[in-house]
Short mmCIF file of C-alpha atoms and ligand atoms in Angstrom, two decimals:
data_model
loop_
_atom_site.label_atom_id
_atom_site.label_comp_id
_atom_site.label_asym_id
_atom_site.label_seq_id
_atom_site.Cartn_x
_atom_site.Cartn_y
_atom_site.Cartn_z
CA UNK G 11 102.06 101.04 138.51
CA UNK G 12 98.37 101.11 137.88
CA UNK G 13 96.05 100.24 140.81
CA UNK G 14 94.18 98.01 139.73
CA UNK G 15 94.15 94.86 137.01
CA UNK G 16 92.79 96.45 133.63
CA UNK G 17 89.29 95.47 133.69
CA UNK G 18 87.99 92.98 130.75
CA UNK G 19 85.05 91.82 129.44
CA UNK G 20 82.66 89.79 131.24
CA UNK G 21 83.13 86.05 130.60
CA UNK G 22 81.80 84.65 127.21
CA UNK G 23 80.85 87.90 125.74
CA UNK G 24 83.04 89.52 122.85
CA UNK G 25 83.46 92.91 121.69
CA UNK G 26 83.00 92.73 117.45
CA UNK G 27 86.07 95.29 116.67
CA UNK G 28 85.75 97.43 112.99
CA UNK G 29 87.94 94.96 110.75
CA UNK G 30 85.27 92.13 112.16
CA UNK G 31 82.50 94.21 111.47
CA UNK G 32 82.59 94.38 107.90
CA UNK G 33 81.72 90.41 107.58
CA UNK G 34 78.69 90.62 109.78
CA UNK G 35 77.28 93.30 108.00
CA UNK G 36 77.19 91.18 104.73
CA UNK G 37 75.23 88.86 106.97
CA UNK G 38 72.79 91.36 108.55
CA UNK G 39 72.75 92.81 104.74
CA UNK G 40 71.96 89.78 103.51
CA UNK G 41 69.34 88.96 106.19
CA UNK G 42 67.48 92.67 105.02
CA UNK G 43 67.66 92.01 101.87
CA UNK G 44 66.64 88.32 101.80
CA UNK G 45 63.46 89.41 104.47
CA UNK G 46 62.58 92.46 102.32
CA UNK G 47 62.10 89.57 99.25
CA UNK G 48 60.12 87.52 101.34
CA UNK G 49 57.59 90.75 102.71
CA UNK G 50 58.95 90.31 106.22
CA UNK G 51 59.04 93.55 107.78
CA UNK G 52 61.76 94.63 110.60
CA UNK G 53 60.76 94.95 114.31
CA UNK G 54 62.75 95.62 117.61
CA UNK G 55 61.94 94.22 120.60
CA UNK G 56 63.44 95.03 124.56
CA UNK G 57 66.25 93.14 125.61
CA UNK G 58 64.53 92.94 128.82
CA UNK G 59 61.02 91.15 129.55
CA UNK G 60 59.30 89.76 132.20
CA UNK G 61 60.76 86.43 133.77
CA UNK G 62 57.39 85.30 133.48
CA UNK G 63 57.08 85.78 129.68
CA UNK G 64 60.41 83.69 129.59
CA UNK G 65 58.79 81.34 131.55
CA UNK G 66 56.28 80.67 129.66
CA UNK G 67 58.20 79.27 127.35
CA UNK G 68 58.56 76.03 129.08
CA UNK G 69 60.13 75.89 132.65
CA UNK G 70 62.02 72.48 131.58
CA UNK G 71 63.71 74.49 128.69
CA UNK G 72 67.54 75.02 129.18
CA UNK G 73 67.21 78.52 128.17
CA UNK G 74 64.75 79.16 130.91
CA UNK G 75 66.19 76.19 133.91
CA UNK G 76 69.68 76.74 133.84
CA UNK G 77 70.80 79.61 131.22
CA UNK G 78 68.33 82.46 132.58
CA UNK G 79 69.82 85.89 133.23
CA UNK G 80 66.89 86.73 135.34
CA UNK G 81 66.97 89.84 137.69
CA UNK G 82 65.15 92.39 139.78
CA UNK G 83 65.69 95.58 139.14
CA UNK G 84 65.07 98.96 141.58
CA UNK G 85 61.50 98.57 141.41
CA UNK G 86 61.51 94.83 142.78
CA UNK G 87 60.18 93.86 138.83
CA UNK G 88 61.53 90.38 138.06
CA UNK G 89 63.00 90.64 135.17
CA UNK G 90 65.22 88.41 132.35
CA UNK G 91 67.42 89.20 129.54
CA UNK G 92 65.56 87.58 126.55
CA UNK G 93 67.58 83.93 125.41
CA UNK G 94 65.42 84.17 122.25
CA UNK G 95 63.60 86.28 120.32
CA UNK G 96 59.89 84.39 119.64
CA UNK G 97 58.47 84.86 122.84
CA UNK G 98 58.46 89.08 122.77
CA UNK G 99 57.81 88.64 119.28
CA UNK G 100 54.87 87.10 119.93
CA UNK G 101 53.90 89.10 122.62
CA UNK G 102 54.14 92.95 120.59
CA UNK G 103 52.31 90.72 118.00
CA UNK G 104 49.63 91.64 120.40
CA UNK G 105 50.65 94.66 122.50
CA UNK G 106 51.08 96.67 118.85
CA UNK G 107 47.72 95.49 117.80
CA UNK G 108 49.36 93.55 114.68
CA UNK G 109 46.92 90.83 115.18
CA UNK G 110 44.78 93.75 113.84
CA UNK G 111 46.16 93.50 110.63
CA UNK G 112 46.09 91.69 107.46
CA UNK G 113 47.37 87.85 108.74
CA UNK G 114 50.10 86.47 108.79
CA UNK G 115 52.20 89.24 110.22
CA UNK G 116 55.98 88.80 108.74
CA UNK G 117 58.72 90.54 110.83
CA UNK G 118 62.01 89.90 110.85
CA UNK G 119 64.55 90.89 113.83
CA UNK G 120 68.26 91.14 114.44
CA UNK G 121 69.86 91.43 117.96
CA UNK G 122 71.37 90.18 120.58
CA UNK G 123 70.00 86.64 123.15
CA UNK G 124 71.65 86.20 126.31
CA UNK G 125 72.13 82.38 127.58
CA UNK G 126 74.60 81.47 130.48
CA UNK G 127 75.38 78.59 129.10
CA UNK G 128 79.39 77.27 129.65
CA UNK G 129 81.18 79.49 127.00
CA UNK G 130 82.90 77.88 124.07
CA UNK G 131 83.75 77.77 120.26
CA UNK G 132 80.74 79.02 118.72
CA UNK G 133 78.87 79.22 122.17
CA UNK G 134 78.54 82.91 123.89
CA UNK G 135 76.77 84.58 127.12
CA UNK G 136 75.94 87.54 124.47
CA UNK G 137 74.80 86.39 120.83
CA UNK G 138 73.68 87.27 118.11
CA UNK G 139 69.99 86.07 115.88
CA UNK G 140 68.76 86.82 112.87
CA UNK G 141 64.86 85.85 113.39
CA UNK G 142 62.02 85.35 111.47
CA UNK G 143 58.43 84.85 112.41
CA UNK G 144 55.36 84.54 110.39
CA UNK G 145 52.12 85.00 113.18
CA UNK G 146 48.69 84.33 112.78
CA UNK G 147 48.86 81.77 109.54
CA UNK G 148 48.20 77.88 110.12
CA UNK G 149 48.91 77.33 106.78
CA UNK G 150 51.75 74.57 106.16
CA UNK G 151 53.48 76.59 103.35
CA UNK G 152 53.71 79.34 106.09
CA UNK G 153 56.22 76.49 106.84
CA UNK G 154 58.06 75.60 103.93
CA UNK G 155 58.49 79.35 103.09
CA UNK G 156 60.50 80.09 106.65
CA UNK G 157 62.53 77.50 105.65
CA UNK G 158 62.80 78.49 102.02
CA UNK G 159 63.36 82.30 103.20
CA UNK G 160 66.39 80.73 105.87
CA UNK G 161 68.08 78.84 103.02
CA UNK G 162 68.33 81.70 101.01
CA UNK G 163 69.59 84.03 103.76
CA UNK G 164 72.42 81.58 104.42
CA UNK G 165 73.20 81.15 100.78
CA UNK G 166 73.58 84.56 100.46
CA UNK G 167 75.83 84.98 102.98
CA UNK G 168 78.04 82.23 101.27
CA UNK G 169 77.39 79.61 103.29
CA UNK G 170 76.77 76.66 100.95
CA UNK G 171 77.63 73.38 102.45
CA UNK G 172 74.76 72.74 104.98
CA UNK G 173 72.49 70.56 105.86
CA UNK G 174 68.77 70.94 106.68
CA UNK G 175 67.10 68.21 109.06
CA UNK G 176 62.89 68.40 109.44
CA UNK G 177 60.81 66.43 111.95
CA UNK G 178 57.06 66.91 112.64
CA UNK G 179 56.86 66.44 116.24
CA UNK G 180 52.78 66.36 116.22
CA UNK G 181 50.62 68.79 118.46
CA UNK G 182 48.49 68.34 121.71
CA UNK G 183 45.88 66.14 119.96
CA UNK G 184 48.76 63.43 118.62
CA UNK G 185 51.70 63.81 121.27
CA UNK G 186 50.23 62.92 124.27
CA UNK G 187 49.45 59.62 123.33
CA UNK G 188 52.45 59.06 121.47
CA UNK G 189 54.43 60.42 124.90
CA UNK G 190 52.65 57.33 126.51
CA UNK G 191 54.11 55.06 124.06
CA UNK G 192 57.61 56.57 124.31
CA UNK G 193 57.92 55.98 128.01
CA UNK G 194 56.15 52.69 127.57
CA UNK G 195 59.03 51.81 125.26
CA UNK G 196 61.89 53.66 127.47
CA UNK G 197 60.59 52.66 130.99
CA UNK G 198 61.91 48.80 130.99
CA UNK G 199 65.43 50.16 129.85
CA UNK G 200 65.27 53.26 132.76
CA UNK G 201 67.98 51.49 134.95
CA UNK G 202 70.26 51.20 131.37
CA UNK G 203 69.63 55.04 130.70
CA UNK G 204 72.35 58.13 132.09
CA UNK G 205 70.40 59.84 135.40
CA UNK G 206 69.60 63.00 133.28
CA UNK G 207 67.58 60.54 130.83
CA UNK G 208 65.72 58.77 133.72
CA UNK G 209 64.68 62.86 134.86
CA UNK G 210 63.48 62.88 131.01
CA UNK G 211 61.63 60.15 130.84
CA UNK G 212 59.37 61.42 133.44
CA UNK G 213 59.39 65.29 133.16
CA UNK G 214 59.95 65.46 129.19
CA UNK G 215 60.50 62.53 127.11
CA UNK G 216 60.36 63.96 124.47
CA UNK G 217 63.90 65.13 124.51
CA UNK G 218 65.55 61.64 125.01
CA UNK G 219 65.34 61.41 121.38
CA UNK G 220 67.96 63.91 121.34
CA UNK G 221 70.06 62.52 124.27
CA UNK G 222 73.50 63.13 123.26
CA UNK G 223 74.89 60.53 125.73
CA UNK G 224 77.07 57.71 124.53
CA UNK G 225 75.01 54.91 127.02
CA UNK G 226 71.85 55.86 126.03
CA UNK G 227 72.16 56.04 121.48
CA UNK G 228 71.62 52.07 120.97
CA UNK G 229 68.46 52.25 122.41
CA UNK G 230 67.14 55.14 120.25
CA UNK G 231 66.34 52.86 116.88
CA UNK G 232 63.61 50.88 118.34
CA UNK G 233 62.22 54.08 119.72
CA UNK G 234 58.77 54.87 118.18
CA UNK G 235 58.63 57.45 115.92
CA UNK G 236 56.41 60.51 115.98
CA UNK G 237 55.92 60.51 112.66
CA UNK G 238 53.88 57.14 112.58
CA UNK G 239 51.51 58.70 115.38
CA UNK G 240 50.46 62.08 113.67
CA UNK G 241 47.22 62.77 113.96
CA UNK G 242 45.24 63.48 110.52
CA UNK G 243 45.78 67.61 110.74
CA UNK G 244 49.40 66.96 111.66
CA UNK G 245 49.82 64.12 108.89
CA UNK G 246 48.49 66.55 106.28
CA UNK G 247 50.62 69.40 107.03
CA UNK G 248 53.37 67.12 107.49
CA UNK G 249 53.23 65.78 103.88
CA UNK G 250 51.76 69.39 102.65
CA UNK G 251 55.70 70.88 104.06
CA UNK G 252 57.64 68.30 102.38
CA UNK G 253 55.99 68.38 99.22
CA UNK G 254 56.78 72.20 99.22
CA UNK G 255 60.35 71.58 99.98
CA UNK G 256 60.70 69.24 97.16
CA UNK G 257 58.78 71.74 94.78
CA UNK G 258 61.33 74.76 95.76
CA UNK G 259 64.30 71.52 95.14
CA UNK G 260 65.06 72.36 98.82
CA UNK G 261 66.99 68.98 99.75
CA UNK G 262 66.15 68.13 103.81
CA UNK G 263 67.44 64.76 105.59
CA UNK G 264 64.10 63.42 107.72
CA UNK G 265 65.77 63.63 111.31
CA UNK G 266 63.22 61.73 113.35
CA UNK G 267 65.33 62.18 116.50
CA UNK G 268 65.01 66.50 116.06
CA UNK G 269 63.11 67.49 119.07
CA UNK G 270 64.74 71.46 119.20
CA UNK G 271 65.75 72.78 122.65
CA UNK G 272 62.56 74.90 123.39
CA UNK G 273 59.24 73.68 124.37
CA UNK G 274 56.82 75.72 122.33
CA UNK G 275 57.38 73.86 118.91
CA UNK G 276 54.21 72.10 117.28
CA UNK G 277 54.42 69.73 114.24
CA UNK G 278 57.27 70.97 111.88
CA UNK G 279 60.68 71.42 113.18
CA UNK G 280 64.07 71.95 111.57
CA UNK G 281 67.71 72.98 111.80
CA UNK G 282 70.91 73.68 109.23
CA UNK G 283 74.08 72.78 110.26
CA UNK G 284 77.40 72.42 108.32
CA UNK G 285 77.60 69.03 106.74
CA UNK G 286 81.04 68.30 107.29
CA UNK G 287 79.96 68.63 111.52
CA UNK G 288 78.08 66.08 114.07
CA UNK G 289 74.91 67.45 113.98
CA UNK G 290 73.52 69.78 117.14
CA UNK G 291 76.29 71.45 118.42
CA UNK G 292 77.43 73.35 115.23
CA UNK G 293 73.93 74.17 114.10
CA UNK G 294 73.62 77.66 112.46
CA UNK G 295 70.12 78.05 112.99
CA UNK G 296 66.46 76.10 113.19
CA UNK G 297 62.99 76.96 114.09
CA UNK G 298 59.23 75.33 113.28
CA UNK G 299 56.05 75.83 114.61
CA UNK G 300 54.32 77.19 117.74
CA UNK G 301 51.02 77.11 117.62
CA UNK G 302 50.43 76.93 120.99
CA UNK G 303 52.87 79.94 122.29
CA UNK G 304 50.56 82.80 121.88
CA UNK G 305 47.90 81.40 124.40
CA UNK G 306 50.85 79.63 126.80
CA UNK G 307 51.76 84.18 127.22
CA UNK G 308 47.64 85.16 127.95
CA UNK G 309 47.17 85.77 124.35
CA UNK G 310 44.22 84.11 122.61
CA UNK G 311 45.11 80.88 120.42
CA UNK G 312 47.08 81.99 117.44
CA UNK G 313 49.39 79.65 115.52
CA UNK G 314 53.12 80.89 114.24
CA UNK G 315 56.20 79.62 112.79
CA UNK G 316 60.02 81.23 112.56
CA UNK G 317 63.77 81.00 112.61
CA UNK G 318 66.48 81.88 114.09
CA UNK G 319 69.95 81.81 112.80
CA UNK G 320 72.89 82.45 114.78
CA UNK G 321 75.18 85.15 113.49
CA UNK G 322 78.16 84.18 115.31
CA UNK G 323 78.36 80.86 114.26
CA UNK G 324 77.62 81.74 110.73
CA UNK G 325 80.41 84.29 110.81
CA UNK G 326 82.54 81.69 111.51
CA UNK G 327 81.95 79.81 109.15
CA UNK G 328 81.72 82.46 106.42
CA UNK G 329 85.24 83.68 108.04
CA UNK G 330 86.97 79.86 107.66
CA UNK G 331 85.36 79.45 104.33
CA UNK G 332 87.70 81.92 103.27
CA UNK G 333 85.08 84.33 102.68
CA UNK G 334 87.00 87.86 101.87
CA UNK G 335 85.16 91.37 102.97
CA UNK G 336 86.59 94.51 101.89
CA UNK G 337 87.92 96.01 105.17
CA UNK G 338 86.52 99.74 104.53
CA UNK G 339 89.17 102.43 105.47
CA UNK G 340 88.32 104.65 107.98
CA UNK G 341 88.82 107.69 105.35
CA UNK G 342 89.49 108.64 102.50
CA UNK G 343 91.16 111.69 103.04
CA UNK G 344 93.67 112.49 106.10
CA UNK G 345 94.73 116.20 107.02
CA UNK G 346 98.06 116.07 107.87
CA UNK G 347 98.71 120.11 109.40
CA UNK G 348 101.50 120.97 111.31
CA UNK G 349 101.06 121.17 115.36
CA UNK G 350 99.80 124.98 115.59
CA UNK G 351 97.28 124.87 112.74
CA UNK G 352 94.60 123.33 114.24
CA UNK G 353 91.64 125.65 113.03
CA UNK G 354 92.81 125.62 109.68
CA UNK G 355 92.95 121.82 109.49
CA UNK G 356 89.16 121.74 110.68
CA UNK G 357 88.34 124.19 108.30
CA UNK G 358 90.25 122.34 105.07
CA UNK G 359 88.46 118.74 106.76
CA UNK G 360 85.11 120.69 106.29
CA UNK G 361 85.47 121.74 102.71
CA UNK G 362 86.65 118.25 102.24
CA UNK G 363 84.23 116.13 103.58
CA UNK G 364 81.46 117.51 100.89
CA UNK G 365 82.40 114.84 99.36
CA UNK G 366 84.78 112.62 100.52
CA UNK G 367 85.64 110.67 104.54
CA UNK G 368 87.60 112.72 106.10
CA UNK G 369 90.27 112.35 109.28
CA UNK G 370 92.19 115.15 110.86
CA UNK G 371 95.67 114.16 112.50
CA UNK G 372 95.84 116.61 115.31
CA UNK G 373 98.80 114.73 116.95
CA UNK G 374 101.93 116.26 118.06
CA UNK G 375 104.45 114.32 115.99
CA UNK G 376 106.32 114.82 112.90
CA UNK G 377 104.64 115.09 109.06
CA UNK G 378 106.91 111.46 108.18
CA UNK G 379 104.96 109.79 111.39
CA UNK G 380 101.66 110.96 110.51
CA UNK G 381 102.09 110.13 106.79
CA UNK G 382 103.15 106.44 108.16
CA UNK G 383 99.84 106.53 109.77
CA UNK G 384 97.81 107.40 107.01
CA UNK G 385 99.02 105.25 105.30
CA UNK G 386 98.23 102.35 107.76
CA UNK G 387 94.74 103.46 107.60
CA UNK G 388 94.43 102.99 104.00
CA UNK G 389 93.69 106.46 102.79
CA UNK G 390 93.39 107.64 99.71
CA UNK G 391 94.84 110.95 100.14
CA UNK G 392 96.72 113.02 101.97
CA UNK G 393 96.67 116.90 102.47
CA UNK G 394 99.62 118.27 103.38
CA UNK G 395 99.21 121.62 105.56
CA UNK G 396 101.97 123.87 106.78
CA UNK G 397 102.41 127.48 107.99
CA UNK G 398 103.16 129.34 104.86
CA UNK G 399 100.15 126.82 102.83
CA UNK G 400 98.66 128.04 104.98
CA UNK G 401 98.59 131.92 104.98
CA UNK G 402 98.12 131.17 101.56
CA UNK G 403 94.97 129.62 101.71
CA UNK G 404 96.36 126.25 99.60
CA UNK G 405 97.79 122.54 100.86
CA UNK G 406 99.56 119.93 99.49
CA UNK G 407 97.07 117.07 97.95
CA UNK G 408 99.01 113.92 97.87
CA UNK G 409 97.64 110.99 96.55
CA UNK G 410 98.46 107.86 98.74
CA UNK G 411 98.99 105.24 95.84
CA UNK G 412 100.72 107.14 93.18
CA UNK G 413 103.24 109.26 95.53
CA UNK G 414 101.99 112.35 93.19
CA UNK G 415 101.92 115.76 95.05
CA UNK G 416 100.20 119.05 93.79
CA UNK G 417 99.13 122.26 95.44
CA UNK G 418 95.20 122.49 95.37
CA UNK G 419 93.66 125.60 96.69
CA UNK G 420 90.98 125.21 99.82
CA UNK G 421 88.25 126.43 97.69
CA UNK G 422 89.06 123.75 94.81
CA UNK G 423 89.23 121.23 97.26
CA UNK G 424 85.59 119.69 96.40
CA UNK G 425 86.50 119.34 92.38
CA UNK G 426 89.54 118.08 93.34
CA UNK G 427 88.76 115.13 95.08
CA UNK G 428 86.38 114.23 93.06
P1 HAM Y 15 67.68 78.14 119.02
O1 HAM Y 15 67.89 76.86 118.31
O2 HAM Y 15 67.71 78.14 120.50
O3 HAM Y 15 66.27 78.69 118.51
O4 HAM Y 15 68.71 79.21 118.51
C1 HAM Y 15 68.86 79.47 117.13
C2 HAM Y 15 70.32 79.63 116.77
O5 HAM Y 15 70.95 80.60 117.60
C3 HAM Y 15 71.15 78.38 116.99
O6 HAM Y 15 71.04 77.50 115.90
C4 HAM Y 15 72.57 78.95 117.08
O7 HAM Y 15 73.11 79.20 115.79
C5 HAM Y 15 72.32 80.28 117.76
N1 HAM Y 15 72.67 80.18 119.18
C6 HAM Y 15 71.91 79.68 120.18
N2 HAM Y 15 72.57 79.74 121.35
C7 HAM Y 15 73.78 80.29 121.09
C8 HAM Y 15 74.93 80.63 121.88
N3 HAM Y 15 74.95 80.44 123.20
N4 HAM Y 15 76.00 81.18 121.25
C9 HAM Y 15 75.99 81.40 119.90
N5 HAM Y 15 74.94 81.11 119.12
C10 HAM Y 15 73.86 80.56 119.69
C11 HAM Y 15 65.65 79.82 118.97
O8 HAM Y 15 66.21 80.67 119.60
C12 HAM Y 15 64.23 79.95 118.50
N6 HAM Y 15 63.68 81.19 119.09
C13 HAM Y 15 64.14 79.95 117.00
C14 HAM Y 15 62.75 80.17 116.50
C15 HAM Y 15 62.24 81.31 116.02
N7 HAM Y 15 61.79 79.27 116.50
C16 HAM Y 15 60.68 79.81 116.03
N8 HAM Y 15 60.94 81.08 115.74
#
């Protein structure tokens, strides 16, 4: 009896196993590729940053109030696992002296966010991003080519049947004034509204526009909109990133309820999410503008807009859609020697793998098992090694899908398999 329960992985975190792998690499491949088009250059950032870099981010954000895996580590540092990728973005914008160089900087980065959110469908403690960000450009088709640069990447990896929504949600000259007239408008109905919308109304109003409760959605179409109290930069950049769109034929439904989760988002904001689905919960990835992040971190006042798409859920999706990888073998060639000949089989694997994969069965158990098991791996070939091959310097090459079996000398081993 074993002592103790086999120990398994921590809730709403997966392990991606080998056949799994092979569709998120087309994703991650595509993501290169489509970034390397666009001039957007990889970086890698720490999992780990300060809390208060997190922080900064907005302390009514979900990712930072209730999701945070914040901790202190030996040296009493307080300390989070990142829930996003923008924020350290931003901040080795400036630590690596990129602000230093020709503007905007593009960079692209893949790896994993950490929210503890309640696990679900689609919804992990440990996910996965593919991120874009374009710092130090103001320029509204800094916008429009984010967006253009996400569509592609989720075209590519065969997702085709998405929607993009796009809000401008104004910047601190416009919002605060149209903030006033949103709780002007909300305040007579605050007894009507759920008790997490009557919080909102007073700490971030903002984000009763996208209130998911079933009390509070009739009152949400006499709401004013944001978009008929842009300011005159705002207004220009807001008409500047749809005429873009509709110049690149990139199709977008005006969402004027899209208010994204973080707080760092000026003027334009988006998401894509599968057209068949609701809206929010299934979204596969959004992003806009943050021109006010750099100088919420220390930094001095630099604007930026990204994306991030979640890999998870687009695996998913690129899994139900029927979407069919190649599941790579693990070799091409398996040595199959008998028990004792365990040098020789390294040395015949060596000559071997000048060209080709190679495995070495080293198992005690009979040459019909360890065929089976080659074959279960999906190898190509098999070499056959016994005693008296052996002594001879020669094996048995057997190839896997025709059943035909010749001797090959070691030394021939390389033209052979080639
Ligand atoms: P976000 O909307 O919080 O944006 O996350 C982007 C995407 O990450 C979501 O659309 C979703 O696909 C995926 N995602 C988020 N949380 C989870 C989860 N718990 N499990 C699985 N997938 C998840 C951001 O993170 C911004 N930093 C995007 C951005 C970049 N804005 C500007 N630059």
């Amino acid at each position: 009896m074993p002592r103790t329960e086999p120990i398994k992985a921590v809730r709403g975190v997966r392990d991606i196993l080998p056949d799994q792998r092979g569709l998120w690499r087309v994703a991650e491949q595509a993501a290169a590729n489509v970034a390397r088009r666009f001039g957007y250059r990889e970086i890698v950032t720490p999992l780990i940053e300060y809390r208060e870099l997190i922080e900064r981010l907005g302390e009514e954000t979900d990712a930072v109030a209730k999701e945070l895996y914040g901790f202190e580590d030996r040296g009493g540092r307080h300390l989070a696992l990142r829930p996003e990728a923008t924020a350290g973005v931003v901040r080795a914008y400036f630590e690596g002296g990129l602000n230093q160089r020709p503007q905007p900087a593009r960079l692209y980065l893949i790896g994993p966010m950490f929210r503890y959110d309640r696990p679900q469908k689609g919804r992990y403690r440990q996910f996965f991003q593919f991120n874009v960000e374009a710092i130090g450009g103001a320029s509204p088709a800094l916008d429009a080519e984010v967006i253009e640069l996400a569509r592609a990447w989720l075209l590519e990896s065969g997702l085709s049947d998405l929607t993009l929504d796009l809000n401008s949600i104004g910047d601190d000259k416009c919002r605060p004034a149209y903030l006033g007239l949103l709780r002007e408008y909300y305040r007579p109905l605050k007894e009507k509204l759920h008790p997490d919308c009557q919080k909102r109304l007073e700490v971030n109003p903002l984000r009763l526009l996208d209130c998911k409760v079933p009390q509070d959605q009739p009152f949400k179409a006499g709401a004013p909109r944001i978009t008929d109290h842009l300011c005159d930069d705002c207004q220009a950049a807001w008409v500047m990133v749809r005429r873009l769109l509709d110049e690149a034929a990139i199709k977008y439904n005006l969402n004027p309820y899209l208010v994204r989760g973080l707080d760092y988002y000026t003027r334009t904001v988006f998401e894509f999410y599968p057209t068949s689905s609701s809206g929010q919960q299934d979204t596969v990835g959004g992003g806009g503008r943050y021109d006010g992040l750099a100088e919420a971190e220390g930094w001095p006042s630099t604007p930026g807009v990204g994306f991030a798409g979640g890999l998870d859920r687009v695996t998913e999706l690129m899994a139900a859609a029927g979407e069919e990888v190649i599941v790579e073998p693990a070799a091409e060639v398996a040595v199959l020697p008998d028990a004792e000949l365990v040098a020789e089989a390294a040395e015949v694997a060596r000559l071997a793998r000048a060209l080709r994969s190679v495995i070495v069965d080293f198992e005690p158990r009979s040459l019909r098992a360890k065929m089976r098991a080659a074959d279960k791996l999906g190898v190509r070939w098999a070499l056959l090694l016994g005693a008296a091959d052996a002594k001879r310097r020669v094996a048995q090459l057997r190839d896997m899908t025709t059943g035909e079996q010749a001797e090959v000398a070691w030394s021939e081993l390389p033209e052979r398999l080639a």
